[in-house]
Amino acid sequence: MIPMELNPWHKRQAALIHHFTSMEYLKGLLPQVDSLLALTDQMLAERSHLDTAGRALAGWSSQSTASHFSTYAYPALMEFRQAVVECIALRSIERYRRAGEHQCERMLEEYAHLMAWATPQQEAIFRDATERVFRYARELSDIVERPPVANDFSFWLLWSNALIDKHRIPAFRVRTDIVVRTNQVPPRTGIYVAKDDPMASLQFAWTGGYGELCPAVTLNDVGRTVLQQFGRERLWGDTEGLYRFLDANRHLDPYGWPYIQADLAKLAPSVIAGVAFDDQDCEWYFVERIADEFEDIDGSYTGTDWKDRRPDRVAAGKPVPVDGWWYTPAQGSRRYFKQGDVFPSINSDWGDTFWIWAPDQTPPTMG
């Protein structure tokens, strides 16, 4: 039996997940939060005495004072720090969660949107510093989010930002002896690859509570159409080409795409990505890091291109081209057919019956 290997972009995803979920990366967040707190303490110490004069002479509202910031906004930074400390402690029982930046960011938006008490330079420094810390924390949080938010587009963005070594990545092997189904707790904490869908993004799962494997985030028919038209090398990166695709296919998303015009062409990749993925239940293999081994790569996210080998949809009355599970919108549920069987026709309001290869090829569970 030929061992299963990760495809080129899955290797990149595995390297990113390995980096951003590491204890080293998490511990690197704490001193950044401490520096942000020190900066805030210094600003408040320098400006708090101006509250009385500001309210009397400059018409500051109570929300514009340093005292208001200290009472309502500063505690959010302290809670953020505590959340990071708890995240570090939870690693001892193999439990992962968001780093706490989202709650802190929301609190600051509510209670620190007016910083009249600070100088314009201080306010700019503070906002730049918070955004850097939040961005660092989000890289971890987006990987462990439940349900997952990371997809091929977001992994491509991470890779494009050159946040890790893009020419030398850790080596991995697929453990086909460790199989886990969607919604099950994995036997080992780490990275998992969908067994039968090479376009599904890798997923990180853990054993210490709330770490179940979720449905795979995979390219749907829209996403696969874009992939077939642009190829892996140009997928997500060809902004002009993706805008032309959007412009020619506005019917695919009547609620949003009509408002994306040429002056917003740079948004085309993210807009298309917004409708290019679906969730699918599947079986997963464990992806194991090979200790102290690395792989030299070309630095791109592409590697060897991949062709969609899913069978095309087939009309009723035609022979089944390959063994497997198929479904039709006229019926909804999957059915298993053997190669050479004849697809039946289903009487319904859907018109002609077409049978479609099911993304989930695992047998249904009993009980």
Short mmCIF file of C-alpha atoms in Angstrom, two decimals:
data_model
loop_
_atom_site.label_atom_id
_atom_site.label_comp_id
_atom_site.label_asym_id
_atom_site.label_seq_id
_atom_site.Cartn_x
_atom_site.Cartn_y
_atom_site.Cartn_z
CA MET A 1 0.00 0.00 0.00
CA ILE A 2 1.41 3.39 -1.02
CA PRO A 3 1.54 5.74 2.02
CA MET A 4 -0.70 8.79 1.78
CA GLU A 5 1.18 12.07 1.49
CA LEU A 6 0.07 15.64 1.99
CA ASN A 7 -0.37 17.59 -1.22
CA PRO A 8 1.84 20.68 -1.63
CA TRP A 9 -0.57 23.26 -0.22
CA HIS A 10 -1.55 20.98 2.66
CA LYS A 11 2.13 20.90 3.61
CA ARG A 12 2.06 24.69 3.77
CA GLN A 13 -1.11 24.62 5.86
CA ALA A 14 0.42 22.07 8.23
CA ALA A 15 3.50 24.28 8.67
CA LEU A 16 1.30 27.29 9.47
CA ILE A 17 -0.86 25.36 11.96
CA HIS A 18 2.21 23.88 13.63
CA HIS A 19 3.71 27.35 14.04
CA PHE A 20 0.67 29.24 15.29
CA THR A 21 -0.51 26.57 17.75
CA SER A 22 2.91 26.05 19.31
CA MET A 23 3.51 26.90 22.95
CA GLU A 24 6.40 29.08 21.84
CA TYR A 25 4.05 31.23 19.76
CA LEU A 26 1.47 31.46 22.56
CA LYS A 27 4.07 32.43 25.15
CA GLY A 28 5.32 35.09 22.74
CA LEU A 29 1.97 36.87 23.12
CA LEU A 30 2.29 37.52 26.85
CA PRO A 31 5.23 39.98 26.75
CA GLN A 32 3.46 41.87 23.97
CA VAL A 33 0.39 42.31 26.17
CA ASP A 34 2.62 43.37 29.07
CA SER A 35 4.31 45.97 26.86
CA LEU A 36 0.89 47.26 25.82
CA LEU A 37 -0.13 47.57 29.49
CA ALA A 38 3.10 49.41 30.31
CA LEU A 39 2.49 51.82 27.44
CA THR A 40 -1.05 52.43 28.65
CA ASP A 41 0.09 52.98 32.24
CA GLN A 42 2.59 55.58 31.06
CA MET A 43 0.00 57.41 28.97
CA LEU A 44 -2.51 57.52 31.82
CA ALA A 45 0.13 58.73 34.27
CA GLU A 46 1.05 61.58 31.92
CA ARG A 47 -2.48 62.66 31.03
CA SER A 48 -4.88 61.81 33.88
CA HIS A 49 -4.34 65.16 35.61
CA LEU A 50 -5.87 66.94 32.59
CA ASP A 51 -9.37 65.53 33.14
CA THR A 52 -10.65 68.44 35.22
CA ALA A 53 -9.28 71.09 32.88
CA GLY A 54 -10.49 69.23 29.82
CA ARG A 55 -14.06 69.01 31.09
CA ALA A 56 -14.06 72.65 32.25
CA LEU A 57 -12.26 74.30 29.34
CA ALA A 58 -12.51 71.95 26.36
CA GLY A 59 -15.97 70.56 26.85
CA TRP A 60 -14.87 66.97 27.33
CA SER A 61 -17.65 64.55 28.14
CA SER A 62 -17.09 62.03 30.92
CA GLN A 63 -16.50 59.39 28.21
CA SER A 64 -13.58 61.46 26.87
CA THR A 65 -11.58 61.47 30.09
CA ALA A 66 -8.63 59.36 31.17
CA SER A 67 -10.64 58.43 34.26
CA HIS A 68 -13.33 56.86 32.07
CA PHE A 69 -10.65 54.96 30.15
CA SER A 70 -9.08 53.74 33.39
CA THR A 71 -12.43 52.59 34.76
CA TYR A 72 -13.88 50.84 31.71
CA ALA A 73 -11.24 50.28 29.01
CA TYR A 74 -8.13 49.44 31.01
CA PRO A 75 -9.76 46.42 32.73
CA ALA A 76 -10.31 44.91 29.28
CA LEU A 77 -6.55 44.89 28.75
CA MET A 78 -6.05 43.22 32.13
CA GLU A 79 -8.67 40.59 31.28
CA PHE A 80 -6.90 39.99 27.96
CA ARG A 81 -3.67 39.32 29.82
CA GLN A 82 -5.43 36.95 32.20
CA ALA A 83 -6.97 35.09 29.25
CA VAL A 84 -3.51 34.56 27.75
CA VAL A 85 -2.17 33.27 31.08
CA GLU A 86 -5.11 30.84 31.27
CA CYS A 87 -4.50 29.69 27.69
CA ILE A 88 -0.91 28.85 28.62
CA ALA A 89 -2.06 26.92 31.69
CA LEU A 90 -4.71 24.99 29.73
CA ARG A 91 -2.06 23.59 27.41
CA SER A 92 -1.04 21.26 30.28
CA ILE A 93 -4.35 19.40 29.77
CA GLU A 94 -4.19 19.75 25.97
CA ARG A 95 -7.01 22.26 25.76
CA TYR A 96 -6.98 25.15 23.29
CA ARG A 97 -9.14 28.25 22.89
CA ARG A 98 -9.11 31.77 21.49
CA ALA A 99 -6.55 34.06 23.09
CA GLY A 100 -9.11 36.64 24.27
CA GLU A 101 -8.29 39.41 21.82
CA HIS A 102 -11.82 39.54 20.40
CA GLN A 103 -13.44 40.48 23.72
CA CYS A 104 -10.73 43.02 24.45
CA GLU A 105 -11.07 44.59 21.03
CA ARG A 106 -14.82 44.95 21.45
CA MET A 107 -14.43 46.56 24.87
CA LEU A 108 -11.89 49.05 23.56
CA GLU A 109 -14.17 49.93 20.65
CA GLU A 110 -16.92 50.69 23.13
CA TYR A 111 -14.99 52.45 25.88
CA ALA A 112 -11.85 53.78 24.20
CA HIS A 113 -13.25 55.17 20.96
CA LEU A 114 -12.86 58.71 22.38
CA MET A 115 -9.32 59.46 23.54
CA ALA A 116 -9.44 63.25 23.81
CA TRP A 117 -7.35 62.99 26.96
CA ALA A 118 -4.37 61.66 24.97
CA THR A 119 -2.29 63.55 22.44
CA PRO A 120 -2.87 62.62 18.80
CA GLN A 121 0.57 60.99 18.77
CA GLN A 122 -0.18 58.96 21.89
CA GLU A 123 -3.51 57.83 20.50
CA ALA A 124 -1.88 56.75 17.22
CA ILE A 125 0.84 54.84 19.09
CA PHE A 126 -1.74 53.13 21.30
CA ARG A 127 -3.98 52.09 18.43
CA ASP A 128 -1.04 50.80 16.37
CA ALA A 129 0.23 48.84 19.36
CA THR A 130 -3.14 47.26 20.12
CA GLU A 131 -3.66 46.28 16.49
CA ARG A 132 -0.25 44.58 16.36
CA VAL A 133 -1.02 42.59 19.49
CA PHE A 134 -4.52 41.69 18.30
CA ARG A 135 -3.21 40.63 14.90
CA TYR A 136 -0.64 38.35 16.55
CA ALA A 137 -3.33 36.80 18.78
CA ARG A 138 -5.79 36.34 15.91
CA GLU A 139 -3.36 34.10 14.03
CA LEU A 140 -3.66 31.59 16.86
CA SER A 141 -7.35 32.18 17.54
CA ASP A 142 -8.40 31.66 13.93
CA ILE A 143 -6.70 28.25 13.89
CA VAL A 144 -8.45 26.96 17.02
CA GLU A 145 -11.81 28.69 16.48
CA ARG A 146 -14.87 26.45 16.79
CA PRO A 147 -16.45 26.02 14.36
CA PRO A 148 -13.35 26.57 12.18
CA VAL A 149 -13.01 29.79 10.21
CA ALA A 150 -9.71 28.91 8.52
CA ASN A 151 -10.10 27.94 4.87
CA ASP A 152 -7.83 27.70 1.85
CA PHE A 153 -8.13 31.44 1.19
CA SER A 154 -7.19 32.42 4.75
CA PHE A 155 -4.29 29.96 4.75
CA TRP A 156 -3.11 31.47 1.46
CA LEU A 157 -3.25 34.94 3.03
CA LEU A 158 -1.22 33.73 6.01
CA TRP A 159 1.34 32.16 3.72
CA SER A 160 1.54 35.31 1.59
CA ASN A 161 2.29 37.42 4.67
CA ALA A 162 5.58 35.52 5.11
CA LEU A 163 5.07 34.97 8.83
CA ILE A 164 7.09 31.74 8.80
CA ASP A 165 10.07 30.44 6.84
CA LYS A 166 8.59 29.84 3.37
CA HIS A 167 11.50 27.83 2.03
CA ARG A 168 12.09 25.33 4.81
CA ILE A 169 9.13 23.81 6.60
CA PRO A 170 8.73 20.98 9.13
CA ALA A 171 8.29 17.49 7.70
CA PHE A 172 5.02 15.64 8.32
CA ARG A 173 3.60 12.19 7.69
CA VAL A 174 -0.01 11.07 7.42
CA ARG A 175 -1.00 8.42 9.94
CA THR A 176 -3.68 6.42 8.14
CA ASP A 177 -3.90 4.15 11.18
CA ILE A 178 -5.42 7.02 13.19
CA VAL A 179 -8.87 7.73 11.74
CA VAL A 180 -11.41 10.08 13.33
CA ARG A 181 -14.87 11.04 12.11
CA THR A 182 -16.32 14.54 12.18
CA ASN A 183 -17.76 15.49 15.61
CA GLN A 184 -15.53 13.00 17.41
CA VAL A 185 -12.79 13.85 19.93
CA PRO A 186 -9.44 12.88 18.40
CA PRO A 187 -7.17 10.39 20.16
CA ARG A 188 -4.24 12.76 19.73
CA THR A 189 -3.93 16.54 19.75
CA GLY A 190 -2.70 17.96 16.48
CA ILE A 191 -3.31 18.39 12.77
CA TYR A 192 -5.79 16.35 10.74
CA VAL A 193 -6.35 15.93 6.99
CA ALA A 194 -9.63 14.92 5.35
CA LYS A 195 -9.39 11.32 4.20
CA ASP A 196 -11.11 11.63 0.81
CA ASP A 197 -11.15 15.33 -0.05
CA PRO A 198 -7.82 16.85 -1.13
CA MET A 199 -9.41 20.32 -1.35
CA ALA A 200 -10.57 20.37 2.29
CA SER A 201 -8.44 22.54 4.56
CA LEU A 202 -6.45 20.91 7.32
CA GLN A 203 -7.89 21.22 10.80
CA PHE A 204 -6.42 21.38 14.28
CA ALA A 205 -8.15 19.34 17.00
CA TRP A 206 -7.32 18.47 20.59
CA THR A 207 -8.17 16.03 23.35
CA GLY A 208 -8.71 18.34 26.32
CA GLY A 209 -12.30 19.42 25.86
CA TYR A 210 -14.17 21.21 23.05
CA GLY A 211 -11.55 20.01 20.58
CA GLU A 212 -13.74 17.75 18.45
CA LEU A 213 -13.10 17.63 14.73
CA CYS A 214 -15.65 19.78 12.94
CA PRO A 215 -16.97 19.41 9.39
CA ALA A 216 -14.29 19.97 6.79
CA VAL A 217 -14.16 23.38 5.12
CA THR A 218 -13.78 22.54 1.44
CA LEU A 219 -14.16 24.14 -1.96
CA ASN A 220 -17.74 23.90 -3.24
CA ASP A 221 -18.77 23.96 -6.89
CA VAL A 222 -18.06 27.70 -7.14
CA GLY A 223 -14.62 27.27 -5.59
CA ARG A 224 -13.75 24.30 -7.77
CA THR A 225 -14.87 26.19 -10.86
CA VAL A 226 -12.51 29.02 -9.95
CA LEU A 227 -9.72 26.52 -9.30
CA GLN A 228 -10.24 24.80 -12.65
CA GLN A 229 -10.25 28.13 -14.48
CA PHE A 230 -7.27 29.73 -12.74
CA GLY A 231 -5.22 26.78 -11.51
CA ARG A 232 -3.59 26.55 -8.13
CA GLU A 233 -0.84 29.02 -9.06
CA ARG A 234 -3.28 31.88 -9.76
CA LEU A 235 -6.01 30.93 -7.30
CA TRP A 236 -6.61 33.85 -4.89
CA GLY A 237 -3.64 35.85 -6.17
CA ASP A 238 -4.86 36.92 -9.62
CA THR A 239 -6.91 39.92 -8.51
CA GLU A 240 -7.70 41.23 -11.99
CA GLY A 241 -8.60 37.79 -13.31
CA LEU A 242 -10.80 37.05 -10.31
CA TYR A 243 -12.62 40.34 -10.80
CA ARG A 244 -13.30 39.38 -14.41
CA PHE A 245 -14.66 36.05 -13.17
CA LEU A 246 -16.85 37.88 -10.66
CA ASP A 247 -18.05 40.32 -13.31
CA ALA A 248 -19.04 37.48 -15.65
CA ASN A 249 -20.75 35.45 -12.91
CA ARG A 250 -22.63 37.99 -10.81
CA HIS A 251 -25.65 35.69 -10.75
CA LEU A 252 -23.75 33.38 -8.38
CA ASP A 253 -24.33 35.76 -5.48
CA PRO A 254 -27.15 38.24 -6.22
CA TYR A 255 -26.94 39.81 -2.75
CA GLY A 256 -23.36 41.04 -2.82
CA TRP A 257 -21.52 40.77 -6.08
CA PRO A 258 -23.59 43.34 -8.01
CA TYR A 259 -22.10 46.02 -5.76
CA ILE A 260 -18.48 45.10 -6.46
CA GLN A 261 -17.36 47.32 -9.34
CA ALA A 262 -13.98 47.90 -10.99
CA ASP A 263 -12.87 50.40 -8.35
CA LEU A 264 -13.24 47.61 -5.78
CA ALA A 265 -11.57 44.92 -7.88
CA LYS A 266 -9.00 44.34 -5.15
CA LEU A 267 -11.80 42.85 -3.05
CA ALA A 268 -12.64 40.19 -5.63
CA PRO A 269 -10.56 37.38 -4.09
CA SER A 270 -12.10 37.77 -0.63
CA VAL A 271 -15.61 38.26 -2.05
CA ILE A 272 -15.37 35.11 -4.15
CA ALA A 273 -13.88 33.23 -1.20
CA GLY A 274 -16.98 34.20 0.77
CA VAL A 275 -19.12 31.87 -1.37
CA ALA A 276 -16.47 29.33 -2.43
CA PHE A 277 -16.57 26.97 0.57
CA ASP A 278 -18.96 24.50 2.12
CA ASP A 279 -18.81 22.31 5.22
CA GLN A 280 -18.74 18.54 4.78
CA ASP A 281 -18.69 15.68 7.27
CA CYS A 282 -15.82 13.31 6.61
CA GLU A 283 -13.22 11.03 8.11
CA TRP A 284 -9.86 12.46 9.11
CA TYR A 285 -6.31 11.13 9.28
CA PHE A 286 -3.83 12.34 11.87
CA VAL A 287 -0.90 14.37 10.50
CA GLU A 288 2.19 13.72 12.58
CA ARG A 289 5.19 16.01 12.85
CA ILE A 290 8.42 14.15 12.13
CA ALA A 291 10.77 15.25 14.88
CA ASP A 292 13.80 17.28 13.78
CA GLU A 293 13.12 16.76 10.07
CA PHE A 294 12.48 19.54 7.57
CA GLU A 295 11.61 19.88 3.90
CA ASP A 296 13.02 22.44 1.48
CA ILE A 297 10.36 23.96 -0.79
CA ASP A 298 10.15 26.68 -3.43
CA GLY A 299 8.50 29.25 -1.15
CA SER A 300 5.21 29.39 -3.07
CA TYR A 301 1.82 28.17 -1.89
CA THR A 302 1.22 26.28 -5.11
CA GLY A 303 3.55 23.37 -5.66
CA THR A 304 2.35 20.73 -8.09
CA ASP A 305 -1.11 21.52 -9.41
CA TRP A 306 -4.04 19.21 -8.73
CA LYS A 307 -6.85 18.15 -11.01
CA ASP A 308 -10.39 17.61 -9.79
CA ARG A 309 -10.98 13.89 -10.16
CA ARG A 310 -14.58 13.92 -9.02
CA PRO A 311 -16.91 12.37 -11.61
CA ASP A 312 -19.13 14.81 -13.51
CA ARG A 313 -22.84 14.77 -12.78
CA VAL A 314 -24.64 12.04 -14.71
CA ALA A 315 -28.20 11.99 -16.09
CA ALA A 316 -30.67 9.29 -15.09
CA GLY A 317 -30.58 6.31 -17.44
CA LYS A 318 -26.81 6.53 -17.88
CA PRO A 319 -24.37 4.00 -16.38
CA VAL A 320 -22.58 4.73 -13.12
CA PRO A 321 -18.96 5.66 -13.99
CA VAL A 322 -17.40 4.73 -10.63
CA ASP A 323 -18.36 2.97 -7.41
CA GLY A 324 -19.42 5.33 -4.65
CA TRP A 325 -22.08 7.41 -2.95
CA TRP A 326 -24.20 9.68 -5.16
CA TYR A 327 -27.11 12.01 -4.55
CA THR A 328 -29.67 13.93 -6.59
CA PRO A 329 -31.45 17.18 -5.63
CA ALA A 330 -34.67 15.36 -6.55
CA GLN A 331 -34.18 13.07 -3.56
CA GLY A 332 -31.65 14.62 -1.22
CA SER A 333 -30.22 11.57 0.55
CA ARG A 334 -27.18 9.65 -0.69
CA ARG A 335 -27.33 6.26 -2.39
CA TYR A 336 -24.54 3.82 -3.11
CA PHE A 337 -24.09 2.64 -6.72
CA LYS A 338 -21.63 0.25 -8.28
CA GLN A 339 -19.84 0.98 -11.52
CA GLY A 340 -22.01 -0.13 -14.45
CA ASP A 341 -25.33 0.25 -12.59
CA VAL A 342 -27.89 2.50 -14.27
CA PHE A 343 -28.92 5.67 -12.48
CA PRO A 344 -32.69 5.70 -11.84
CA SER A 345 -35.02 8.60 -12.62
CA ILE A 346 -36.80 10.28 -9.68
CA ASN A 347 -40.20 11.86 -10.24
CA SER A 348 -40.20 15.28 -8.60
CA ASP A 349 -40.56 18.99 -9.21
CA TRP A 350 -36.82 19.22 -9.98
CA GLY A 351 -37.28 18.21 -13.62
CA ASP A 352 -34.73 15.89 -15.21
CA THR A 353 -32.84 13.76 -12.71
CA PHE A 354 -29.08 14.23 -12.45
CA TRP A 355 -26.92 12.24 -10.06
CA ILE A 356 -23.99 14.04 -8.38
CA TRP A 357 -20.92 12.56 -6.71
CA ALA A 358 -21.34 13.02 -2.95
CA PRO A 359 -18.57 14.94 -1.17
CA ASP A 360 -18.97 12.61 1.81
CA GLN A 361 -17.96 9.11 0.67
CA THR A 362 -18.00 7.49 4.11
CA PRO A 363 -20.68 4.85 4.85
CA PRO A 364 -23.46 5.96 7.19
CA THR A 365 -23.03 4.96 10.80
CA MET A 366 -25.45 2.56 12.45
CA GLY A 367 -27.44 3.52 15.52
#
